[in-house]
Structures are given as structure tokens and as C-alpha cells.
Tab-separated table of N, CA and C in Angstrom:
chain	number	residue	atom	x	y	z
A	166	UNK	N	80.304	2.432	-5.152
A	166	UNK	CA	79.113	1.625	-5.120
A	166	UNK	C	78.740	1.135	-6.521
A	167	UNK	N	78.877	1.995	-7.507
A	167	UNK	CA	78.567	1.652	-8.878
A	167	UNK	C	79.510	0.573	-9.399
A	168	UNK	N	80.749	0.610	-8.981
A	168	UNK	CA	81.731	-0.385	-9.399
A	168	UNK	C	81.386	-1.757	-8.836
A	169	UNK	N	80.963	-1.813	-7.575
A	169	UNK	CA	80.587	-3.086	-6.951
A	169	UNK	C	79.366	-3.665	-7.670
A	170	UNK	N	78.409	-2.796	-7.984
A	170	UNK	CA	77.209	-3.259	-8.688
A	170	UNK	C	77.566	-3.841	-10.055
A	171	UNK	N	78.482	-3.212	-10.788
A	171	UNK	CA	78.918	-3.708	-12.095
A	171	UNK	C	79.637	-5.049	-11.961
A	172	UNK	N	80.436	-5.197	-10.910
A	172	UNK	CA	81.133	-6.467	-10.681
A	172	UNK	C	80.130	-7.578	-10.367
A	173	UNK	N	79.162	-7.305	-9.487
A	173	UNK	CA	78.146	-8.305	-9.147
A	173	UNK	C	77.287	-8.667	-10.358
A	174	UNK	N	76.917	-7.656	-11.153
A	174	UNK	CA	76.122	-7.893	-12.341
A	174	UNK	C	76.894	-8.778	-13.327
A	175	UNK	N	78.165	-8.504	-13.515
A	175	UNK	CA	79.007	-9.326	-14.394
A	175	UNK	C	79.153	-10.747	-13.872
A	176	UNK	N	79.288	-10.885	-12.550
A	176	UNK	CA	79.406	-12.210	-11.951
A	176	UNK	C	78.136	-13.024	-12.167
A	177	UNK	N	76.982	-12.430	-11.910
A	177	UNK	CA	75.721	-13.148	-12.062
A	177	UNK	C	75.415	-13.462	-13.528
A	178	UNK	N	75.736	-12.553	-14.438
A	178	UNK	CA	75.555	-12.846	-15.862
A	178	UNK	C	76.485	-13.977	-16.301
A	179	UNK	N	77.719	-13.973	-15.811
A	179	UNK	CA	78.660	-15.053	-16.122
A	179	UNK	C	78.191	-16.377	-15.555
A	180	UNK	N	77.653	-16.359	-14.331
A	180	UNK	CA	77.125	-17.568	-13.715
A	180	UNK	C	75.923	-18.093	-14.498
A	181	UNK	N	75.036	-17.201	-14.900
A	181	UNK	CA	73.880	-17.599	-15.703
A	181	UNK	C	74.320	-18.187	-17.042
A	182	UNK	N	75.281	-17.560	-17.681
A	182	UNK	CA	75.813	-18.079	-18.939
A	182	UNK	C	76.418	-19.461	-18.743
A	183	UNK	N	77.156	-19.655	-17.661
A	183	UNK	CA	77.769	-20.947	-17.369
A	183	UNK	C	76.709	-22.033	-17.171
A	184	UNK	N	75.637	-21.720	-16.457
A	184	UNK	CA	74.569	-22.694	-16.211
A	184	UNK	C	73.876	-23.072	-17.513
A	185	UNK	N	73.561	-22.081	-18.338
A	185	UNK	CA	72.904	-22.357	-19.621
A	185	UNK	C	73.832	-23.155	-20.532
A	186	UNK	N	75.100	-22.794	-20.596
A	186	UNK	CA	76.056	-23.521	-21.433
A	186	UNK	C	76.236	-24.955	-20.941
A	187	UNK	N	76.272	-25.167	-19.638
A	187	UNK	CA	76.398	-26.515	-19.087
A	187	UNK	C	75.189	-27.369	-19.434
A	188	UNK	N	74.000	-26.796	-19.348
A	188	UNK	CA	72.781	-27.516	-19.688
A	188	UNK	C	72.765	-27.881	-21.170
A	189	UNK	N	73.142	-26.959	-22.033
A	189	UNK	CA	73.184	-27.242	-23.464
A	189	UNK	C	74.222	-28.322	-23.780
A	190	UNK	N	75.354	-28.278	-23.104
A	190	UNK	CA	76.384	-29.303	-23.297
A	190	UNK	C	75.863	-30.674	-22.854
A	191	UNK	N	75.145	-30.722	-21.736
A	191	UNK	CA	74.550	-31.973	-21.259
A	191	UNK	C	73.568	-32.527	-22.292
A	192	UNK	N	72.720	-31.676	-22.847
A	192	UNK	CA	71.780	-32.115	-23.875
A	192	UNK	C	72.508	-32.647	-25.103
A	193	UNK	N	73.576	-31.983	-25.485
A	193	UNK	CA	74.362	-32.408	-26.635
A	193	UNK	C	75.022	-33.757	-26.382
A	194	UNK	N	75.582	-33.942	-25.199
A	194	UNK	CA	76.287	-35.180	-24.871
A	194	UNK	C	75.357	-36.373	-24.736
A	195	UNK	N	74.114	-36.168	-24.373
A	195	UNK	CA	73.194	-37.289	-24.202
A	195	UNK	C	72.313	-37.520	-25.419
A	196	UNK	N	72.506	-36.767	-26.474
A	196	UNK	CA	71.641	-36.896	-27.647
A	196	UNK	C	72.046	-38.051	-28.560
A	197	UNK	N	73.081	-38.810	-28.230
A	197	UNK	CA	73.496	-39.923	-29.074
A	197	UNK	C	72.693	-41.192	-28.801
A	198	UNK	N	71.849	-41.178	-27.796
A	198	UNK	CA	71.050	-42.342	-27.441
A	198	UNK	C	69.611	-42.122	-27.907
A	199	UNK	N	69.145	-43.006	-28.760
A	199	UNK	CA	67.759	-42.975	-29.220
A	199	UNK	C	67.049	-44.190	-28.641
A	200	UNK	N	65.823	-44.008	-28.214
A	200	UNK	CA	65.047	-45.125	-27.696
A	200	UNK	C	63.923	-45.455	-28.673
A	201	UNK	N	63.583	-46.731	-28.723
A	201	UNK	CA	62.500	-47.213	-29.579
A	201	UNK	C	61.548	-48.029	-28.735
A	202	UNK	N	60.281	-47.814	-28.909
A	202	UNK	CA	59.247	-48.629	-28.271
A	202	UNK	C	58.692	-49.584	-29.314
A	203	UNK	N	58.624	-50.872	-28.960
A	203	UNK	CA	58.102	-51.884	-29.868
A	203	UNK	C	57.069	-52.733	-29.141
A	204	UNK	N	56.210	-53.397	-29.909
A	204	UNK	CA	55.197	-54.277	-29.310
A	204	UNK	C	55.787	-55.638	-28.970
A	205	UNK	N	56.645	-56.157	-29.852
A	205	UNK	CA	57.198	-57.497	-29.680
A	205	UNK	C	58.718	-57.429	-29.715
A	206	UNK	N	59.339	-57.761	-28.612
A	206	UNK	CA	60.809	-57.718	-28.539
A	206	UNK	C	61.456	-58.730	-29.467
A	207	UNK	N	60.838	-59.891	-29.591
A	207	UNK	CA	61.447	-60.986	-30.345
A	207	UNK	C	61.543	-60.703	-31.842
A	208	UNK	N	60.673	-59.894	-32.390
A	208	UNK	CA	60.617	-59.680	-33.833
A	208	UNK	C	61.023	-58.263	-34.242
A	209	UNK	N	61.833	-57.586	-33.448
A	209	UNK	CA	62.128	-56.179	-33.745
A	209	UNK	C	63.608	-55.869	-33.944
A	210	UNK	N	64.461	-56.870	-34.055
A	210	UNK	CA	65.888	-56.613	-34.248
A	210	UNK	C	66.157	-55.967	-35.609
A	211	UNK	N	65.471	-56.435	-36.640
A	211	UNK	CA	65.661	-55.848	-37.968
A	211	UNK	C	65.205	-54.407	-38.022
A	212	UNK	N	64.069	-54.145	-37.426
A	212	UNK	CA	63.530	-52.776	-37.375
A	212	UNK	C	64.494	-51.863	-36.605
A	213	UNK	N	65.063	-52.358	-35.546
A	213	UNK	CA	65.991	-51.566	-34.733
A	213	UNK	C	67.287	-51.286	-35.477
A	214	UNK	N	67.781	-52.292	-36.195
A	214	UNK	CA	68.997	-52.091	-36.987
A	214	UNK	C	68.759	-51.070	-38.093
A	215	UNK	N	67.593	-51.105	-38.697
A	215	UNK	CA	67.249	-50.117	-39.725
A	215	UNK	C	67.202	-48.706	-39.119
A	216	UNK	N	66.697	-48.594	-37.905
A	216	UNK	CA	66.658	-47.297	-37.223
A	216	UNK	C	68.077	-46.810	-36.920
A	217	UNK	N	68.952	-47.715	-36.508
A	217	UNK	CA	70.351	-47.336	-36.258
A	217	UNK	C	71.022	-46.878	-37.534
A	218	UNK	N	70.798	-47.596	-38.611
A	218	UNK	CA	71.387	-47.225	-39.897
A	218	UNK	C	70.939	-45.831	-40.327
A	219	UNK	N	69.655	-45.559	-40.199
A	219	UNK	CA	69.143	-44.234	-40.556
A	219	UNK	C	69.709	-43.156	-39.639
A	220	UNK	N	69.884	-43.497	-38.376
A	220	UNK	CA	70.433	-42.548	-37.404
A	220	UNK	C	71.882	-42.211	-37.730
A	221	UNK	N	72.676	-43.226	-38.075
A	221	UNK	CA	74.092	-43.008	-38.412
A	221	UNK	C	74.207	-42.245	-39.721
A	222	UNK	N	73.378	-42.599	-40.690
A	222	UNK	CA	73.452	-41.972	-42.010
A	222	UNK	C	72.986	-40.523	-41.994
A	223	UNK	N	72.018	-40.212	-41.172
A	223	UNK	CA	71.430	-38.888	-41.186
A	223	UNK	C	72.135	-37.863	-40.313
A	224	UNK	N	73.274	-38.188	-39.756
A	224	UNK	CA	73.958	-37.262	-38.844
A	224	UNK	C	74.932	-36.380	-39.609
A	225	UNK	N	74.910	-35.096	-39.314
A	225	UNK	CA	75.873	-34.177	-39.905
A	225	UNK	C	77.076	-34.013	-38.989
A	226	UNK	N	76.938	-34.415	-37.729
A	226	UNK	CA	78.029	-34.295	-36.762
A	226	UNK	C	78.454	-35.689	-36.338
A	227	UNK	N	79.738	-35.993	-36.476
A	227	UNK	CA	80.233	-37.312	-36.116
A	227	UNK	C	80.382	-37.450	-34.605
A	228	UNK	N	79.814	-38.494	-34.056
A	228	UNK	CA	79.875	-38.764	-32.617
A	228	UNK	C	80.813	-39.926	-32.350
A	229	UNK	N	81.133	-40.098	-31.075
A	229	UNK	CA	81.969	-41.227	-30.678
A	229	UNK	C	81.221	-42.532	-30.938
A	230	UNK	N	79.938	-42.578	-30.591
A	230	UNK	CA	79.119	-43.761	-30.864
A	230	UNK	C	77.656	-43.370	-30.960
A	231	UNK	N	76.888	-44.264	-31.556
A	231	UNK	CA	75.455	-44.079	-31.746
A	231	UNK	C	74.746	-45.251	-31.080
A	232	UNK	N	73.705	-44.980	-30.333
A	232	UNK	CA	72.997	-46.019	-29.587
A	232	UNK	C	71.523	-46.038	-29.958
A	233	UNK	N	70.991	-47.243	-30.054
A	233	UNK	CA	69.551	-47.468	-30.160
A	233	UNK	C	69.202	-48.433	-29.032
A	234	UNK	N	68.339	-48.009	-28.140
A	234	UNK	CA	67.866	-48.873	-27.065
A	234	UNK	C	66.404	-49.184	-27.327
A	235	UNK	N	66.076	-50.469	-27.296
A	235	UNK	CA	64.737	-50.928	-27.655
A	235	UNK	C	64.012	-51.380	-26.390
A	236	UNK	N	62.786	-50.878	-26.222
A	236	UNK	CA	61.979	-51.197	-25.051
A	236	UNK	C	60.616	-51.701	-25.483
A	237	UNK	N	60.075	-52.609	-24.686
A	237	UNK	CA	58.681	-53.012	-24.803
A	237	UNK	C	58.071	-52.824	-23.422
A	238	UNK	N	57.930	-53.889	-22.658
A	238	UNK	CA	57.525	-53.750	-21.254
A	238	UNK	C	58.729	-53.384	-20.401
A	239	UNK	N	59.883	-53.726	-20.860
A	239	UNK	CA	61.155	-53.425	-20.214
A	239	UNK	C	62.212	-53.366	-21.313
A	240	UNK	N	63.486	-53.333	-20.944
A	240	UNK	CA	64.525	-53.307	-21.972
A	240	UNK	C	64.536	-54.605	-22.786
A	241	UNK	N	64.585	-54.478	-24.104
A	241	UNK	CA	64.610	-55.649	-24.989
A	241	UNK	C	66.019	-55.930	-25.489
A	242	UNK	N	66.577	-54.930	-26.155
A	242	UNK	CA	67.883	-55.105	-26.782
A	242	UNK	C	68.484	-53.733	-27.047
A	243	UNK	N	69.734	-53.757	-27.466
A	243	UNK	CA	70.392	-52.507	-27.829
A	243	UNK	C	71.325	-52.743	-29.002
A	244	UNK	N	71.550	-51.705	-29.749
A	244	UNK	CA	72.593	-51.635	-30.765
A	244	UNK	C	73.464	-50.449	-30.406
A	245	UNK	N	74.760	-50.621	-30.511
A	245	UNK	CA	75.691	-49.520	-30.268
A	245	UNK	C	76.732	-49.585	-31.381
A	246	UNK	N	76.922	-48.467	-32.071
A	246	UNK	CA	77.836	-48.447	-33.197
A	246	UNK	C	78.917	-47.396	-32.988
A	247	UNK	N	80.172	-47.834	-33.029
A	247	UNK	CA	81.338	-46.953	-32.940
A	247	UNK	C	81.908	-46.821	-34.349
A	248	UNK	N	81.882	-45.609	-34.876
A	248	UNK	CA	82.295	-45.402	-36.259
A	248	UNK	C	83.802	-45.456	-36.449
A	249	UNK	N	84.561	-44.938	-35.494
A	249	UNK	CA	86.020	-44.873	-35.679
A	249	UNK	C	86.677	-46.248	-35.703
A	250	UNK	N	86.498	-47.122	-34.725
A	250	UNK	CA	87.107	-48.443	-34.936
A	250	UNK	C	86.258	-49.329	-35.844
A	251	UNK	N	85.024	-48.910	-36.144
A	251	UNK	CA	84.149	-49.705	-36.990
A	251	UNK	C	83.628	-50.929	-36.273
A	252	UNK	N	82.909	-50.712	-35.178
A	252	UNK	CA	82.420	-51.814	-34.358
A	252	UNK	C	80.933	-51.663	-34.077
A	253	UNK	N	80.207	-52.758	-34.242
A	253	UNK	CA	78.791	-52.816	-33.920
A	253	UNK	C	78.614	-53.754	-32.737
A	254	UNK	N	77.926	-53.263	-31.705
A	254	UNK	CA	77.591	-54.082	-30.537
A	254	UNK	C	76.087	-54.335	-30.558
A	255	UNK	N	75.722	-55.557	-30.189
A	255	UNK	CA	74.317	-55.939	-30.138
A	255	UNK	C	74.123	-56.855	-28.942
A	256	UNK	N	73.063	-56.613	-28.183
A	256	UNK	CA	72.810	-57.467	-27.033
A	256	UNK	C	71.472	-57.186	-26.407
A	257	UNK	N	71.269	-57.827	-25.241
A	257	UNK	CA	69.989	-57.682	-24.546
A	257	UNK	C	69.910	-56.352	-23.820
A	258	UNK	N	70.593	-56.209	-22.727
A	258	UNK	CA	70.608	-54.940	-21.991
A	258	UNK	C	72.062	-54.526	-21.845
A	259	UNK	N	72.318	-53.231	-21.888
A	259	UNK	CA	73.703	-52.770	-21.851
A	259	UNK	C	74.416	-53.186	-20.576
A	260	UNK	N	73.694	-53.355	-19.492
A	260	UNK	CA	74.335	-53.729	-18.239
A	260	UNK	C	74.417	-55.239	-18.041
A	261	UNK	N	73.800	-56.035	-18.928
A	261	UNK	CA	73.769	-57.482	-18.733
A	261	UNK	C	75.091	-58.148	-19.066
A	262	UNK	N	75.871	-57.568	-19.967
A	262	UNK	CA	77.123	-58.187	-20.369
A	262	UNK	C	76.939	-59.237	-21.457
A	263	UNK	N	75.723	-59.514	-21.868
A	263	UNK	CA	75.454	-60.466	-22.940
A	263	UNK	C	75.314	-59.703	-24.246
A	264	UNK	N	76.392	-59.660	-24.994
A	264	UNK	CA	76.348	-58.954	-26.268
A	264	UNK	C	77.375	-59.557	-27.204
A	265	UNK	N	77.269	-59.187	-28.457
A	265	UNK	CA	78.220	-59.601	-29.478
A	265	UNK	C	78.799	-58.341	-30.098
A	266	UNK	N	80.091	-58.386	-30.401
A	266	UNK	CA	80.766	-57.262	-31.036
A	266	UNK	C	81.315	-57.726	-32.378
A	267	UNK	N	81.073	-56.924	-33.410
A	267	UNK	CA	81.441	-57.289	-34.775
A	267	UNK	C	82.115	-56.100	-35.437
A	268	UNK	N	83.168	-56.378	-36.207
A	268	UNK	CA	83.792	-55.320	-37.006
A	268	UNK	C	82.880	-55.004	-38.182
A	269	UNK	N	82.575	-53.715	-38.341
A	269	UNK	CA	81.644	-53.330	-39.404
A	269	UNK	C	81.841	-51.852	-39.723
A	270	UNK	N	82.020	-51.561	-40.998
A	270	UNK	CA	82.101	-50.163	-41.417
A	270	UNK	C	80.692	-49.604	-41.528
A	271	UNK	N	80.578	-48.309	-41.659
A	271	UNK	CA	79.244	-47.717	-41.789
A	271	UNK	C	78.583	-48.150	-43.087
A	272	UNK	N	79.361	-48.354	-44.125
A	272	UNK	CA	78.801	-48.821	-45.386
A	272	UNK	C	78.236	-50.236	-45.230
A	273	UNK	N	78.964	-51.108	-44.528
A	273	UNK	CA	78.466	-52.463	-44.270
A	273	UNK	C	77.225	-52.437	-43.378
A	274	UNK	N	77.185	-51.506	-42.431
A	274	UNK	CA	76.012	-51.355	-41.577
A	274	UNK	C	74.781	-51.021	-42.405
A	275	UNK	N	74.928	-50.085	-43.331
A	275	UNK	CA	73.811	-49.692	-44.184
A	275	UNK	C	73.394	-50.841	-45.112
A	276	UNK	N	74.372	-51.577	-45.641
A	276	UNK	CA	74.053	-52.714	-46.505
A	276	UNK	C	73.316	-53.806	-45.734
A	277	UNK	N	73.765	-54.073	-44.503
A	277	UNK	CA	73.098	-55.073	-43.676
A	277	UNK	C	71.676	-54.645	-43.357
A	278	UNK	N	71.508	-53.383	-42.993
A	278	UNK	CA	70.166	-52.882	-42.670
A	278	UNK	C	69.240	-52.941	-43.881
A	279	UNK	N	69.787	-52.719	-45.070
A	279	UNK	CA	68.967	-52.797	-46.284
A	279	UNK	C	68.628	-54.231	-46.669
A	280	UNK	N	69.472	-55.181	-46.300
A	280	UNK	CA	69.292	-56.551	-46.768
A	280	UNK	C	68.427	-57.420	-45.849
A	281	UNK	N	68.229	-57.036	-44.600
A	281	UNK	CA	67.439	-57.882	-43.699
A	281	UNK	C	65.999	-57.372	-43.618
A	282	UNK	N	65.055	-58.267	-43.359
A	282	UNK	CA	63.662	-57.831	-43.212
A	282	UNK	C	63.445	-57.122	-41.877
A	283	UNK	N	62.414	-56.294	-41.821
A	283	UNK	CA	62.126	-55.520	-40.607
A	283	UNK	C	61.713	-56.410	-39.443
A	284	UNK	N	61.157	-57.596	-39.726
A	284	UNK	CA	60.717	-58.478	-38.643
A	284	UNK	C	61.776	-59.526	-38.268
A	285	UNK	N	63.026	-59.258	-38.597
A	285	UNK	CA	64.137	-60.131	-38.220
A	285	UNK	C	64.166	-60.221	-36.699
A	286	UNK	N	64.235	-61.429	-36.165
A	286	UNK	CA	64.136	-61.638	-34.728
A	286	UNK	C	65.441	-61.467	-33.973
A	287	UNK	N	65.315	-61.399	-32.661
A	287	UNK	CA	66.488	-61.239	-31.794
A	287	UNK	C	67.440	-62.419	-31.942
A	288	UNK	N	66.909	-63.636	-31.892
A	288	UNK	CA	67.750	-64.832	-32.016
A	288	UNK	C	68.401	-64.901	-33.396
A	289	UNK	N	67.654	-64.565	-34.433
A	289	UNK	CA	68.214	-64.573	-35.777
A	289	UNK	C	69.366	-63.571	-35.890
A	290	UNK	N	69.178	-62.376	-35.323
A	290	UNK	CA	70.232	-61.358	-35.365
A	290	UNK	C	71.440	-61.813	-34.566
A	291	UNK	N	71.201	-62.380	-33.391
A	291	UNK	CA	72.311	-62.882	-32.571
A	291	UNK	C	73.102	-63.941	-33.325
A	292	UNK	N	72.404	-64.906	-33.908
A	292	UNK	CA	73.081	-65.972	-34.653
A	292	UNK	C	73.872	-65.412	-35.824
A	293	UNK	N	73.264	-64.489	-36.566
A	293	UNK	CA	73.948	-63.898	-37.713
A	293	UNK	C	75.212	-63.153	-37.270
A	294	UNK	N	75.097	-62.342	-36.235
A	294	UNK	CA	76.244	-61.550	-35.796
A	294	UNK	C	77.316	-62.421	-35.139
A	295	UNK	N	76.936	-63.483	-34.435
A	295	UNK	CA	77.936	-64.399	-33.876
A	295	UNK	C	78.708	-65.095	-34.989
A	296	UNK	N	78.026	-65.477	-36.060
A	296	UNK	CA	78.715	-66.082	-37.203
A	296	UNK	C	79.655	-65.086	-37.862
A	297	UNK	N	79.199	-63.865	-37.992
A	297	UNK	CA	80.044	-62.831	-38.603
A	297	UNK	C	81.240	-62.491	-37.720
A	298	UNK	N	81.045	-62.540	-36.401
A	298	UNK	CA	82.135	-62.234	-35.461
A	298	UNK	C	83.266	-63.247	-35.564
A	299	UNK	N	82.972	-64.452	-36.016
A	299	UNK	CA	84.024	-65.453	-36.184
A	299	UNK	C	84.984	-65.062	-37.292
A	300	UNK	N	84.464	-64.448	-38.349
A	300	UNK	CA	85.317	-64.042	-39.467
A	300	UNK	C	85.779	-62.593	-39.364
A	301	UNK	N	84.984	-61.753	-38.718
A	301	UNK	CA	85.335	-60.335	-38.567
A	301	UNK	C	85.165	-59.915	-37.109
A	302	UNK	N	86.107	-60.312	-36.255
A	302	UNK	CA	85.980	-59.908	-34.841
A	302	UNK	C	86.164	-58.406	-34.686
A	303	UNK	N	85.599	-57.893	-33.631
A	303	UNK	CA	85.657	-56.445	-33.386
A	303	UNK	C	87.078	-56.036	-32.998
A	304	UNK	N	87.529	-54.899	-33.492
A	304	UNK	CA	88.845	-54.397	-33.072
A	304	UNK	C	88.800	-53.934	-31.617
A	305	UNK	N	89.919	-54.006	-30.967
A	305	UNK	CA	89.991	-53.575	-29.572
A	305	UNK	C	89.954	-52.047	-29.499
A	306	UNK	N	89.141	-51.543	-28.594
A	306	UNK	CA	89.088	-50.111	-28.329
A	306	UNK	C	88.440	-49.885	-26.974
A	307	UNK	N	88.574	-48.668	-26.472
A	307	UNK	CA	87.965	-48.318	-25.193
A	307	UNK	C	86.530	-47.904	-25.399
A	308	UNK	N	85.657	-48.423	-24.557
A	308	UNK	CA	84.246	-48.032	-24.631
A	308	UNK	C	84.019	-46.728	-23.926
């Protein structure tokens, strides 16, 4: 009887450990997405890029990608940065398919974020990144 109790106790402790470890892993895997609330969607692209730059720079653990999703009354725009191929994605909503992809190292990302004003608009950012994409197209990689 004592042996069965020890086996059941070990099973339940292992199950509890598995559940806690799975939850912690889920939290870790979803922590690469940061959300920002803004008052005006049209004038917040620069502020969002600065937030992405600070997010990428301040990380001690390298992730596959870093995301900033910007919301006002609804989704405004997003930035997604993949450090390994060196690609920055920018667009309206991640599911809309309207985005631009640009080759950019993390150093160039930080320089761009430092050089643009915080009230840089969505259209201005789109135009700038589309022009840059002509000379520095994004490398092919799996999302």
C-alpha cells in the first residue's frame, strides 16, 4: 500500500511540475510581443519604432523576432523585427497582408529610431521604408 501511495504521489507531483513548466514556457514564448496604446494612429509610427528599438536593445536574451503592435480604437500598425536575417516588417495589421519588408541590421534600426521624430506619421514611415526597400530588399526567410 505504501508503494502505491509513493507512486501516485510521484505521478501527481510530476504532473503538477509539467503543468507549471508548460505555463512558464507559454509565458516565455508569448513575451516577444509588446503592445502600445496611442491616441492618434496617424502620428505614432516614429514613437512605435523608438519603442521597438528600445525593446531590441534592452534584451539580454536573443529571440527569433520582436514585435510591437500599436492600438488606438483598434489595430493601427505593427513593427516586427527579425534579428538573424536582419529584416524589419512594418504594416497596418499583421493579418491584412499590407506591409513592407526591409533589410536592416539592429545597428541600422537603432540609428533610424534615433534619427526620426517621435511624431513621424504612418504614411511618412511607409514611404520611407518603401524607398529603402528598393535599395535594400528584405532577405528571404521563413516567418
